[in-house]
Coordinates of C-alpha atoms in Angstrom, one line a residue:
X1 CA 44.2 63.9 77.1
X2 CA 44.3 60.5 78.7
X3 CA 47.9 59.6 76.8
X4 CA 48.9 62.9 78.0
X5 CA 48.5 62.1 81.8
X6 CA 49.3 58.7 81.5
X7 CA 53.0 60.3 80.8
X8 CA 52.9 62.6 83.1
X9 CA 52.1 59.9 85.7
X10 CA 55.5 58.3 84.5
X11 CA 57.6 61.2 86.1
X12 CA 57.2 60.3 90.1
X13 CA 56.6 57.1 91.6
X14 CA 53.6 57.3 94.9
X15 CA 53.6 56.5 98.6
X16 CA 51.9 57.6 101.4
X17 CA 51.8 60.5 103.3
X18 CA 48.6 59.9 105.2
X19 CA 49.5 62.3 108.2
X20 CA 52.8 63.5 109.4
X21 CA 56.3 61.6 109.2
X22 CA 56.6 60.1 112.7
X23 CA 59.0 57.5 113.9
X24 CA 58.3 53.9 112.2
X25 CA 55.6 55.4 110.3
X26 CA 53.4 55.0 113.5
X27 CA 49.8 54.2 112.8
X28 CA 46.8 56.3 113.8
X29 CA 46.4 54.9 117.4
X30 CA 50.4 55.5 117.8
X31 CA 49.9 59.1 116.6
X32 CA 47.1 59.6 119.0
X33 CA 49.4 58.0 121.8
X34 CA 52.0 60.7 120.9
X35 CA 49.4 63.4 120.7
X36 CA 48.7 62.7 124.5
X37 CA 52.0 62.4 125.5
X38 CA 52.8 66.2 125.5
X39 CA 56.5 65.6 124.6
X40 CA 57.9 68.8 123.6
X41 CA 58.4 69.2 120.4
X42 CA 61.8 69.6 119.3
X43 CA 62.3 71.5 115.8
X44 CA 65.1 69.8 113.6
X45 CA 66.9 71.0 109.8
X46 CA 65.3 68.4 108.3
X47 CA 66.9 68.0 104.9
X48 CA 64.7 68.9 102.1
X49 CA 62.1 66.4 100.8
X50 CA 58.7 66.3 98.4
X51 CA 55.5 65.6 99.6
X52 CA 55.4 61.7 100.6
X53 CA 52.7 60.6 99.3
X54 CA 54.9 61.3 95.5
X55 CA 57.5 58.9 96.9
X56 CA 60.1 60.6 95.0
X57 CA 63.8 58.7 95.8
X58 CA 66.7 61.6 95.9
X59 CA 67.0 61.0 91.8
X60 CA 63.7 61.6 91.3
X61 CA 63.7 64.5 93.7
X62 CA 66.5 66.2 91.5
X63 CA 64.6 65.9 88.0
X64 CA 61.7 67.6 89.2
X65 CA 64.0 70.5 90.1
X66 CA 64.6 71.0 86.8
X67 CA 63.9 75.0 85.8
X68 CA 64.5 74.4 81.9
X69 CA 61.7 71.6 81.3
X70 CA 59.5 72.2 84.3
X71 CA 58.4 69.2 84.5
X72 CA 54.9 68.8 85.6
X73 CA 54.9 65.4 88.6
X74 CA 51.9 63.8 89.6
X75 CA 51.5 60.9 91.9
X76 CA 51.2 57.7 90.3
X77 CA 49.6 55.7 93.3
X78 CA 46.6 58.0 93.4
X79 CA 45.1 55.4 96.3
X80 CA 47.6 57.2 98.2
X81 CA 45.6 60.5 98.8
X82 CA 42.4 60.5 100.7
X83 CA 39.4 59.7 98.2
X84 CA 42.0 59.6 95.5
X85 CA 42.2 63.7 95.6
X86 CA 44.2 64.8 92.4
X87 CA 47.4 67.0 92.9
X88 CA 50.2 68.2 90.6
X89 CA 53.1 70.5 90.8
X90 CA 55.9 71.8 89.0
X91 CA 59.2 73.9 90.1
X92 CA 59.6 77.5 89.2
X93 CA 61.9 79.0 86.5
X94 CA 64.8 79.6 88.2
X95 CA 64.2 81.7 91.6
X96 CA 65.2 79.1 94.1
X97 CA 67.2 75.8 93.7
X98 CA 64.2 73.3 94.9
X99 CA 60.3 74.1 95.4
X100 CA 59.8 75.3 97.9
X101 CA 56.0 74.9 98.3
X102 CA 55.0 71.6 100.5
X103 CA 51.9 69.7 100.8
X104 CA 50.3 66.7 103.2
X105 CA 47.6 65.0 103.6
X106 CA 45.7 63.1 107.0
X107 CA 43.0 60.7 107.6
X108 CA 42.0 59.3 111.1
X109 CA 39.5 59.1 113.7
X110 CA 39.4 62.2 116.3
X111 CA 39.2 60.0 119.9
X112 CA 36.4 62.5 121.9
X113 CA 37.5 63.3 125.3
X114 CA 35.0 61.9 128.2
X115 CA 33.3 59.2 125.2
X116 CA 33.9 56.2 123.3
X117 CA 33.2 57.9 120.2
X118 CA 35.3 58.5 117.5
X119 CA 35.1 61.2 114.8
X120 CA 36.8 60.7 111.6
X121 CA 38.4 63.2 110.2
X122 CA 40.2 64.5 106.8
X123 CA 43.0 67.0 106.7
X124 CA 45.0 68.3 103.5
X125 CA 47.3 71.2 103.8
X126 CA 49.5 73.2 101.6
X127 CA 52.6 75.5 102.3
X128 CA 54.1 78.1 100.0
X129 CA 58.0 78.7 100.9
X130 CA 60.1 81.9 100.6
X131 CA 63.2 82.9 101.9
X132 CA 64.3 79.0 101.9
X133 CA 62.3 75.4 102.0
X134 CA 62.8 74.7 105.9
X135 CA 60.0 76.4 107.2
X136 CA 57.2 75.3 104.2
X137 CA 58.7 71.8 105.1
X138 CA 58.4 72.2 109.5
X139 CA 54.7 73.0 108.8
X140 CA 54.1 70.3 106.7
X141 CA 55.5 67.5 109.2
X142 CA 54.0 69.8 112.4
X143 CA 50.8 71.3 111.8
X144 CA 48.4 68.5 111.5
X145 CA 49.8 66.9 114.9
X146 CA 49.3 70.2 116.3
X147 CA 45.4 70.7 114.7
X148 CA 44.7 67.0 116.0
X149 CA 46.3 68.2 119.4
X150 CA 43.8 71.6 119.7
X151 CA 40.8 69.1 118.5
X152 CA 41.4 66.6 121.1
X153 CA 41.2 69.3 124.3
X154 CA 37.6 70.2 123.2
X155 CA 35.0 68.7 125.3
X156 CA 33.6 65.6 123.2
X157 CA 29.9 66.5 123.5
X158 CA 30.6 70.5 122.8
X159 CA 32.2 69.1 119.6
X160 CA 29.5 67.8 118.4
X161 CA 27.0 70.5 119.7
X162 CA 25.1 72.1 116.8
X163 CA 22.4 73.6 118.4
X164 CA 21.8 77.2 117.6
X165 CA 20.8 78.1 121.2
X166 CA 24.1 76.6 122.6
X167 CA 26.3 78.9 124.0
X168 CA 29.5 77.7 121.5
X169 CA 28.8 75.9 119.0
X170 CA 31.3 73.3 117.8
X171 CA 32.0 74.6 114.6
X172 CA 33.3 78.0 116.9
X173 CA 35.4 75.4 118.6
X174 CA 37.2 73.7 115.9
X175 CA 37.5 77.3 114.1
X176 CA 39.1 78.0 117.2
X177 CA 41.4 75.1 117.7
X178 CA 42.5 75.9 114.3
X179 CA 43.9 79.4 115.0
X180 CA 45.3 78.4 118.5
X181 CA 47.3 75.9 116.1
X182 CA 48.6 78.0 113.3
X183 CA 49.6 80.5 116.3
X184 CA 51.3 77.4 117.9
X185 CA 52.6 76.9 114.8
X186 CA 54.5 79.9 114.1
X187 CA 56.2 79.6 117.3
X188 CA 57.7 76.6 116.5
X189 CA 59.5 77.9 113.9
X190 CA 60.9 80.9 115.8
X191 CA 63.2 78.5 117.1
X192 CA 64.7 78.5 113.5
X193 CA 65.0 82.2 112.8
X194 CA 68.6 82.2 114.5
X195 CA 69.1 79.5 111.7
X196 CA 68.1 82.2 108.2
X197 CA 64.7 81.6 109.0
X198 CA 62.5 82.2 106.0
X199 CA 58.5 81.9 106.1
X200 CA 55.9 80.1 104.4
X201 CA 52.0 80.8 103.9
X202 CA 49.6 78.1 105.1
X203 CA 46.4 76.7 103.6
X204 CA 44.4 73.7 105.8
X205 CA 41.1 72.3 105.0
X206 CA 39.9 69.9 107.5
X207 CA 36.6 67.8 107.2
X208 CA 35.2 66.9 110.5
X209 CA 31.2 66.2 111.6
X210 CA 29.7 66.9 107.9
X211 CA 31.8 70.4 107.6
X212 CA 34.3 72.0 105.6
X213 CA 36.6 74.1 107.4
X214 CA 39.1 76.1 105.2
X215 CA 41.5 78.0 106.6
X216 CA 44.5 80.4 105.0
X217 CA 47.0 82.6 105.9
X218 CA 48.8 83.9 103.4
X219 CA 48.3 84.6 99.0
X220 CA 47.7 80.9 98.7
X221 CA 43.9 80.2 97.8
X222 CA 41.1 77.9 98.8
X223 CA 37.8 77.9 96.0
X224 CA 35.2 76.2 95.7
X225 CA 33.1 74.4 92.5
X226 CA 30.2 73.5 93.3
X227 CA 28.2 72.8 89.4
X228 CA 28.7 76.0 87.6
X229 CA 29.2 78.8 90.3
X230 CA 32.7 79.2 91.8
X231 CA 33.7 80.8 95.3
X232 CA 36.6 82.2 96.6
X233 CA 36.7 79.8 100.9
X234 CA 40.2 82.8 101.7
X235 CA 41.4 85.9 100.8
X236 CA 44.8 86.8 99.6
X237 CA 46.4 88.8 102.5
X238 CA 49.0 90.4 100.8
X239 CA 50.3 94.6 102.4
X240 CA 47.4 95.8 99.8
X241 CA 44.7 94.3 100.7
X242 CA 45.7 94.2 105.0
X243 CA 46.9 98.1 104.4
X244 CA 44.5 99.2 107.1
X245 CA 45.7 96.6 109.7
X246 CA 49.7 96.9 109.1
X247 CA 49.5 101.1 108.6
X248 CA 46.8 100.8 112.1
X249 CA 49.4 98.8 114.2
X250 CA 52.3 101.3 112.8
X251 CA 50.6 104.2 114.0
X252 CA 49.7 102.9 117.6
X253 CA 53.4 102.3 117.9
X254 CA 55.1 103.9 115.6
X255 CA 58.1 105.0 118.0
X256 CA 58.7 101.2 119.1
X257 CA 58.6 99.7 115.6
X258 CA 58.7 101.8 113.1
X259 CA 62.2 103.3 114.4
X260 CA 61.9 106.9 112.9
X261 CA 62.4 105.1 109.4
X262 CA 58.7 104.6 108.2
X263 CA 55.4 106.1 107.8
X264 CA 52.3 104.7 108.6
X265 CA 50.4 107.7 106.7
X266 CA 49.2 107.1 102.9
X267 CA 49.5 109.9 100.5
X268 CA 47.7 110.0 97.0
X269 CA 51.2 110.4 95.0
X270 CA 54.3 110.1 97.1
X271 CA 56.2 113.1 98.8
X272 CA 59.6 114.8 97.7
X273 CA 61.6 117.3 99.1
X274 CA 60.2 120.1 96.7
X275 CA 56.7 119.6 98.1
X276 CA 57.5 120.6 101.6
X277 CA 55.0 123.2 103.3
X278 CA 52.5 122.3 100.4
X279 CA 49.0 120.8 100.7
X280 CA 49.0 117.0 100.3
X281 CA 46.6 114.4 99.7
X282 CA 46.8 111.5 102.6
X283 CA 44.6 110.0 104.9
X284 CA 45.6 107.5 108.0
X285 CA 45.0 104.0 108.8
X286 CA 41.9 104.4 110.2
X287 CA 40.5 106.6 107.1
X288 CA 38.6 105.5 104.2
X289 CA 38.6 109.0 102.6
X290 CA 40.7 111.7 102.0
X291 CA 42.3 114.5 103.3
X292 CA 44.9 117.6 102.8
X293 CA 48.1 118.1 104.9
X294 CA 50.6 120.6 104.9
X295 CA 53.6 118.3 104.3
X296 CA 56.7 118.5 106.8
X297 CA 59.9 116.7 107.0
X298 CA 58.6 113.5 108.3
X299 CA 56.0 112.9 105.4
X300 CA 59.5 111.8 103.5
X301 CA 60.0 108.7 105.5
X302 CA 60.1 105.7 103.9
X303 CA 55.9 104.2 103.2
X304 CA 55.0 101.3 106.0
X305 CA 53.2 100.0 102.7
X306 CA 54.3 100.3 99.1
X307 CA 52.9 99.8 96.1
X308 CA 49.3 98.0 94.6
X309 CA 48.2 94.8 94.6
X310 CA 50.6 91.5 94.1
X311 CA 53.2 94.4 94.0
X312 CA 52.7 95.9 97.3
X313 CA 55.5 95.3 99.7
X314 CA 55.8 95.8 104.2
X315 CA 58.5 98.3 104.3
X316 CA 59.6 97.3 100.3
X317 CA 60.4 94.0 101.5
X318 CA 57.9 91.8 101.8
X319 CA 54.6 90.9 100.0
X320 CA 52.4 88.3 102.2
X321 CA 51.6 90.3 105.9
X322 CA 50.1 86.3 106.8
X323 CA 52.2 82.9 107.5
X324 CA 54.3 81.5 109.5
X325 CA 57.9 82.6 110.1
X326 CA 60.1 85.4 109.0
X327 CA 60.9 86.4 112.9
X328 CA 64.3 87.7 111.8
X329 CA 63.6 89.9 108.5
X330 CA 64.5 93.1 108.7
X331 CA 63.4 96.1 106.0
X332 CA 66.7 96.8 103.7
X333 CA 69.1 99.5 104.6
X334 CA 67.1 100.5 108.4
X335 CA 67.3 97.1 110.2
X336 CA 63.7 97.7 111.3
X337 CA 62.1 94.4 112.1
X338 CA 58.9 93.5 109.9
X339 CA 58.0 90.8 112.0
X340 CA 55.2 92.8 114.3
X341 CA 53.9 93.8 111.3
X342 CA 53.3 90.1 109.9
X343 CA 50.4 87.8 111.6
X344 CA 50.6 83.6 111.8
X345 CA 46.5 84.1 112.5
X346 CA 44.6 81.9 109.9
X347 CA 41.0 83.2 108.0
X348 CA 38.8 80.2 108.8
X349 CA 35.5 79.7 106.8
X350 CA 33.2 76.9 108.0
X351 CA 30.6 75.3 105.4
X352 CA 28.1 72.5 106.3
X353 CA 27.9 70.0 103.2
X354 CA 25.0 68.9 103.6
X355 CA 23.6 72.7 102.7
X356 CA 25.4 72.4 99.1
X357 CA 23.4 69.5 97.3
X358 CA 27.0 68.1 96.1
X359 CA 27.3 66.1 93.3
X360 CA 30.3 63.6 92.7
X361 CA 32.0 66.2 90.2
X362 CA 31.9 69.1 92.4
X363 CA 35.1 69.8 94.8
X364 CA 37.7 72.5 96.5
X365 CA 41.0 74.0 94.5
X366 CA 43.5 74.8 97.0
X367 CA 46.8 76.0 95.2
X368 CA 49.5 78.1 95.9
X369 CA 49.9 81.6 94.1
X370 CA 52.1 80.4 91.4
X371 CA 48.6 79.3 90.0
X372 CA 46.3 82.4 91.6
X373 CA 48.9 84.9 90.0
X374 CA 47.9 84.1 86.2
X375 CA 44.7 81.7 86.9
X376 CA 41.8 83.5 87.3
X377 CA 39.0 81.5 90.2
X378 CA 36.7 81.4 87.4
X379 CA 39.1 80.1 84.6
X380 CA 40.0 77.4 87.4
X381 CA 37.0 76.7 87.7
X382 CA 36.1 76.0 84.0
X383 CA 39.1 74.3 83.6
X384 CA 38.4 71.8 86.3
X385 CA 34.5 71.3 84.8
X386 CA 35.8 70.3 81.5
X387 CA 38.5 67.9 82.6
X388 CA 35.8 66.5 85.3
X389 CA 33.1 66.4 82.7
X390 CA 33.3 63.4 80.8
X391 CA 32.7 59.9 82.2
X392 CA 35.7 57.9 80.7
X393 CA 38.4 57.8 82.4
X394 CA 37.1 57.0 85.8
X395 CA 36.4 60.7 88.2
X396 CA 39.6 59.5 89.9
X397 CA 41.8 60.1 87.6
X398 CA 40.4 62.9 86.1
X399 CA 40.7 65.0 89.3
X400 CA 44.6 64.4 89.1
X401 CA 44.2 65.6 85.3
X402 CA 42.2 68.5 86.7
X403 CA 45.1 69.5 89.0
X404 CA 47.6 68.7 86.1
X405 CA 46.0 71.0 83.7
X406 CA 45.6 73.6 86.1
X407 CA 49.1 73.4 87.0
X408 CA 49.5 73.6 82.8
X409 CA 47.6 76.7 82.5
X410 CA 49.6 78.6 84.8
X411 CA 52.8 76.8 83.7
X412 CA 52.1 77.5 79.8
X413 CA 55.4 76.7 77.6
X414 CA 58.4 77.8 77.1
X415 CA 59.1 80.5 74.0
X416 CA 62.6 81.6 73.2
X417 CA 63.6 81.9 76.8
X418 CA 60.5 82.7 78.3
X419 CA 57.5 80.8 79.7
X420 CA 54.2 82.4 78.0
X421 CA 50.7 81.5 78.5
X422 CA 48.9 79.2 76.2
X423 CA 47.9 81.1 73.3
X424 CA 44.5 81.6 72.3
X425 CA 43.4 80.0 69.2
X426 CA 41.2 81.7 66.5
X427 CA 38.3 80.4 64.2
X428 CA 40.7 80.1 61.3
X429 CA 42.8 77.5 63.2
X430 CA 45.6 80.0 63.7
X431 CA 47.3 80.9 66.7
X432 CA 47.0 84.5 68.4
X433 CA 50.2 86.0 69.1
X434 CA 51.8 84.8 72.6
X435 CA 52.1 87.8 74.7
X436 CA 51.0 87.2 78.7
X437 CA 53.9 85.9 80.7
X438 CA 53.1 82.6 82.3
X439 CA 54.3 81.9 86.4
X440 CA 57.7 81.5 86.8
X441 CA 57.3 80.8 90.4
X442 CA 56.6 76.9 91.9
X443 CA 52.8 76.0 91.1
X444 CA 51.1 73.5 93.2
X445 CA 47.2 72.2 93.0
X446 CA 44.8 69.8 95.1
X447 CA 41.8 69.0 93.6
X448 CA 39.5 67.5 96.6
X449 CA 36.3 65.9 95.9
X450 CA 33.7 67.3 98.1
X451 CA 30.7 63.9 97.9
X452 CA 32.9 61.2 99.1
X453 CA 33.2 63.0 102.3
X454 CA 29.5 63.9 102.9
X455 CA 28.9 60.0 102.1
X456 CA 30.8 58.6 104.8
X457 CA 29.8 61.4 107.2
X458 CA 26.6 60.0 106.4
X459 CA 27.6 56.4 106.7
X460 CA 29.0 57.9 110.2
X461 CA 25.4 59.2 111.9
X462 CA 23.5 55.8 110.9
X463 CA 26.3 54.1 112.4
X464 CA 26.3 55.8 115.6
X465 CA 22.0 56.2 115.8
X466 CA 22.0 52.7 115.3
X467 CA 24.4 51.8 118.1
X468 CA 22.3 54.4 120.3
X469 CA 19.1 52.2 119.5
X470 CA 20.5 49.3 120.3
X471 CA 21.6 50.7 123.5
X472 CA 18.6 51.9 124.5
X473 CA 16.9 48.3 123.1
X474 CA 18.7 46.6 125.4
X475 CA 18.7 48.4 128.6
X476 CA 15.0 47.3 129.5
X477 CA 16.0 43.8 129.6
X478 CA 18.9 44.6 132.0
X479 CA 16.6 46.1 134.4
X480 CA 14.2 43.3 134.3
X481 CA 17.1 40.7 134.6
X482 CA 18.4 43.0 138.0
X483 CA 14.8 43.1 139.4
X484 CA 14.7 39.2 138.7

C-alpha cells in the first residue's frame, strides 16, 4: 500500500494554501488588517485553479483533467495542510472539462474584540461546482475571510462564554456567524449570475475554543470516526429530503413564483388527462399523510418536486435545494426562476472534543458527493480504520492514504468503457462479476485528525491560566510599591 501512494504522491507537487489567496501572500496579521479594513469586496473571473496547497503549475493542472486515466492527485508536501490532514481527488469521467469541486484550508489566531487575547483557530472547507467552476472557486478564495470577519464582531468575552445559564452561549454565536457568512456569501456571487452563474454546495468545519463546528449546505457530507462508531455532522439537502420546505414556500406563493406552471401538491402516482374528475391520492406540503381529491385541470401542472432520492429534481432541473449561487436558473421550457426555491443557509452542528475521549486515529471525512453517491458512511468509515490502523508508515501519511483510498473506492477502475466498482473477491480467490457502476462525477476527500486539535486547545487554556496567575501574582506587589 505504501509503494502505491508513494506513486500517487508523484502526480502533484505541494504548496500552501493556509487561508485565502490575498495579495503578496499576506501573513496572518496582514489578513487580519484587511479583515478590519471593510474594503468592499470586489468579485473577479478568476481563471480556474486547484486547490493551493497541491501547487499544481498549469501542466500539471491539465493532467489531472484527464477523464480516461482519472488520475488520482494528492499533495506531496503534506506539511502543507494543518496537522498534515490527508486529502485526495480525482476529475470526473467526462461531464465537465476541469473539476469543478474546490477546497482550502486556514490556520490563525482569532484577535478578540475589547482583549489581548488571541484564539487560534482551524478552518478547512470544500465546494462542489455545477453549472461551471467559477462559483466553487469564489467561495473557496472568499468564504474564510468572510467567517473570520463574522468571528471578529462578536464580543470577545461572549465568545468565550460557556456557561449554561448565560443568556448566548458562544457556541450560538459562532453557529451564528457562520450562517450570517454563507448568506453573505451567496450574495457575493449574485454579482456573477449576469456572467452564466452556476452554483456550488459548501462544506466548512471550523475548530475554535475546544469545538468542532461543521457546517453544510448542500449533498456534500461531513462524518465523523470516532473508534468504531461512525456519524453522519450534515445532511444531504437534496428536493427529496427538503420536499416539505420547497412544496411549503410554493404554496404560500404560488402565484408570484410558481407562474401557473407548477404544482406545489404531491400525488401518490402522477396525474393525466384521463384521470380528470376522479379521486386522487395527494397530500400538501404541510401533510404527512394522505388524502383523496377530485382531480381538476390544474393537478396537471408540471410537480414543484420530481422524482426520489439522488434523483429528485426542483422543477426537473435541479437536484441540491442548498449552496451558493444559481440566481439566474430558470426551470426548462417555463422560464420560472428556481432561485427562491434554493437556500445559501448552512446546517451547523457544534461538538465539544473534549466530550469524545479522542484518540490519535480518530478524525472527520468531509467529501463531496462524488464519494457519498457510491460510499456508504459506514464503508468510509471502515475503510479509513484499516488504512489508519497500522503503525508503520507514520499516522501522517496514512491519513492522505485514507483519503486516497476513499477517493479509490468510489473511483473503482475502468472496464471496457465504463468505470465499475471494485469487485468483490470470493474465498476461492476468484473475482465476482463487476456489475455496480462506480462515480463518474469529480470525487474529493479530507481526512482531518480530530487529537491534534484538542492538544493544542489544551496547550491553549494552561497558557492563558498561567498568564492569569501570574497576573494576579504580581498585582499585590504593585499595590504595596504605590502605597510605598
Amino acid at each position: 500500500m505504501f509503494g502505491k501512494f508513494k506513486t500517487a504522491l508523484m502526480s502533484a507537487v505541494g504548496a500552501s494554501e493556509l487561508g485565502l489567496q490575498y495579495p503578496n501572500d499576506l501573513d496572518n496579521e496582514s489578513v487580519t488588517d484587511l479583515i478590519n479594513s471593510n474594503l468592499p469586496i470586489t468579485v473577479e473571473t478568476k481563471p480556474y485553479s486547484r486547490p493551493s496547497f497541491l501547487g499544481l503549475t498549469n501542466e500539471e493542472t491539465q493532467v489531472s483533467a484527464d477523464h480516461r486515466v482519472r488520475p488520482i492527485i494528492v499533495p506531496r508536501d503534506l506539511s502543507r495542510l494543518p496537522w498534515c490532514a490527508g486529502y485526495a481527488e480525482c476529475i470526473n469521467a467526462g461531464k465537465s472539462t476541469w473539476n469543478e469541486d474546490q477546497a482550502t484550508a486556514m490556520r490563525g489566531d482569532l484577535k478578540l474584540t475589547d482583549s489581548n487575547t488571541s484564539l487560534p483557530y482551524v478552518m478547512f472547507s470544500m465546494f462542489d461546482g455545477h453549472a461551471g467552476y467559477q462559483v466553487a472557486l469564489t467561495a473557496r478564495l472568499h468564504l474564510h475571510r468572510i467567517i473570520l470577519e463574522r468571528l471578529m464582531a462578536i464580543p470577545g468575552d461572549m465568545i468565550l462564554t460557556e456557561d449554561e445559564a448565560a443568556t448566548v452561549r458562544g457556541k450560538e454565536l459562532v453557529i451564528g456567524a457562520i450562517e450570517l457568512a454563507y448568506r453573505q456569501m451567496d450574495q457575493m456571487v449574485e454579482q456573477q449570475a449576469q456572467r452564466g452563474g452556476g452554483g456550488c454546495t459548501s462544506l466548512t468545519v471550523l475548530f475554535l475554543n475546544g469545538r468542532l463546528y461543521a457546517a453544510g449546505a448542500g449533498d456534500s457530507r461531513i462524518i465523523m470516526v470516532l473508534g468504531e462508531t461512525e456519524k453522519a455532522l450534515t445532511r444531504d439537502h437534496t428536493p427529496d429530503s427538503e420536499s416539505s420546505r420547497v412544496r411549503g414556500l410554493g404554496h404560500l406563493k404560488g402565484p408570484e413564483l410558481l407562474k401557473g406552471q407548477f404544482t406545489p401538491l404531491e400525488f401518490k402516482k402522477r396525474p393525466l388527462q384521463r384521470d380528470l374528475g376522479s379521486m386522487i391520492l395527494y397530500r400538501e406540503p404541510y401533510m404527512t399523510g394522505w388524502a383523496y381529491k377530485v382531480m381538476s385541470l390544474p393537478d396537471l401542472r408540471l410537480p414543484l418536486i420530481s422524482g426520489q432520492g439522488k434523483r429528485s429534481r426542483v422543477m426537473g432541473t435541479i437536484g441540491v435545494t442548498r449552496g451558493f449561487g444559481d440566481h439566474g436558473l430558470k426551470a426548462a421550457n417555463t422560464g420560472v426562476s428556481i432561485k427562491p426555491f434554493l437556500s445559501s443557509q448552512p446546517e451547523v452542528q457544534s461538538v465539544d472534543l473534549e466530550e469524545c475521549n479522542l484518540t490519535e486515529r480518530d478524525c472527520i471525512v468531509m467529501a463531496t458527493d462524488g464519494l457519498w453517491d457510491v460510499v456508504s458512511d459506514k464503508t468510509a468509515a471502515s475503510i479509513l480504520r484499516k488504512t489508519l490502523a497500522p503503525d508503520n508508515p507514520s499516522l501522517e501519511y496514512r491519513l492522505t492514504m485514507g483519503a486516497q483510498e476513499l477517493v479509490q473506492a468510489a473511483r473503482g477502475r475502468l472496464v471496457g468503457r465504463a468505470w465499475r466498482l471494485k469487485s468483490e473477491i470470493q474465498e476461492n480467490g476468484e473475482e465476482t462479476e463487476i456489475v455496480s457502476m462506480a462515480s463518474v462525477d469529480d470525487i474529493s476527500v479530507m481526512v482531518v485528525p480530530l487529537y491534534p486539535y484538542l492538544c493544542e486547545h489544551r496547550q491553549w487554556v494552561k497558557t492563558q491560566q498561567q498568564e492569569r496567575r501570574h497576573s494576579l501574582n504580581s498585582l499585590p506587589q504593585t499595590i504595596t510599591n504605590d502605597t510605598t
